[in-house]
C-alpha atoms as one frame of an Amber mdcrd trajectory, in Angstrom:
protein
 -23.058  50.150  25.456 -19.424  49.251  25.887 -17.502  48.566  22.817 -16.148
  44.911  22.581 -12.340  44.172  22.113 -11.423  43.628  18.120 -10.378  40.265
  19.079 -13.884  38.825  20.771 -15.673  39.710  17.406 -16.572  37.224  14.817
 -14.944  37.423  11.660 -17.653  38.387   8.818 -17.708  36.657   5.676 -19.375
  38.223   2.615 -22.093  36.747   0.844 -23.398  36.893  -2.894 -26.609  38.319
  -3.321 -26.569  38.778  -7.215 -25.688  36.034  -9.758 -24.039  37.776 -12.856
 -25.302  37.102 -16.080 -22.674  36.703 -18.905 -23.323  38.792 -21.975 -21.116
  39.733 -25.314 -20.875  43.666 -25.397 -20.646  43.768 -29.072 -23.567  41.513
 -29.349 -26.106  43.954 -31.389 -29.142  42.395 -29.076 -27.336  43.718 -26.167
 -25.699  47.029 -26.949 -27.596  48.078 -29.895 -27.015  49.368 -33.413 -23.558
  50.980 -33.616 -24.038  54.915 -32.687 -20.598  55.653 -34.649 -21.045  53.809
 -37.655 -21.960  56.564 -40.000 -19.660  59.054 -38.097 -16.321  57.951 -39.793
 -16.821  56.172 -43.474 -15.209  52.909 -43.992 -13.329  54.593 -46.935 -11.439
  56.806 -44.878 -10.394  54.202 -42.549  -8.921  52.258 -45.659  -7.475  55.504
 -47.239  -5.801  56.053 -43.877  -4.463  52.785 -43.399  -3.253  53.152 -47.075
  -1.396  56.235 -46.276   0.295  54.754 -42.988   1.674  51.912 -45.024   2.928
  54.754 -47.565   4.327  56.749 -44.832   6.387  53.464 -43.492   7.619  52.217
 -46.866   9.133  55.915 -47.218  10.755  56.186 -43.778  12.015  52.411 -44.337
  13.681  53.953 -47.693  14.987  56.845 -45.916  16.635  55.043 -42.933  18.359
  52.510 -45.235  19.731  55.541 -47.322  20.948  57.065 -44.333  22.427  53.813
 -43.099  24.326  53.604 -46.144  25.245  57.143 -45.747  26.516  56.632 -42.688
  28.627  53.642 -43.668  30.084  55.472 -46.281  31.106  58.396 -44.091  32.825
  56.222 -41.439  34.759  54.682 -44.835  35.714  58.026 -46.036  36.730  59.080
 -42.358  38.968  56.304 -41.531  40.445  56.919 -44.929  41.602  60.302 -44.203
  42.992  59.190 -40.975  42.495  62.314 -39.074  43.851  60.707 -35.844  47.242
  60.704 -37.148  47.200  64.626 -37.565  49.041  66.310 -34.462  46.899  68.139
 -32.105  46.020  72.029 -32.023  48.442  72.211 -29.115  51.387  71.241 -30.894
  51.074  73.977 -33.659  50.607  76.746 -30.952  54.112  78.032 -31.987  55.392
  78.576 -35.534  58.577  76.955 -35.857  61.637  79.371 -35.787  63.161  78.276
 -39.342  59.554  79.424 -41.022  59.432  82.907 -38.913  63.055  83.486 -40.547
  62.015  82.391 -43.960  58.822  84.626 -43.775  61.061  87.856 -42.613  63.609
  87.088 -45.393  60.868  87.127 -47.856  59.394  90.364 -46.456  62.210  92.150
 -46.477  63.140  91.253 -50.432  59.738  92.856 -51.281  60.313  96.124 -49.943
């Protein structure tokens, strides 16, 4: 048989042959008893929650102390006015007057 052209074929529409039944998967009648209920006791969940909260409190405390220390450090560093100190390149050579003074002191000690 000859294969028909694509344009000559009719569009096939889908048909729903099955109607879904709505249900609640957490309903014990549908899913049965919780198979994991005795795997991790509720006390362990509560203890884990308390631990997480204490950990978060400690983290908040440490972060606030760090922010405070960073602020103090920034204030101290600005008070030092380090940007006013000449760069290292300016001190690559000692002034001639200092060299002569050091030479004079070394001659006197001999």
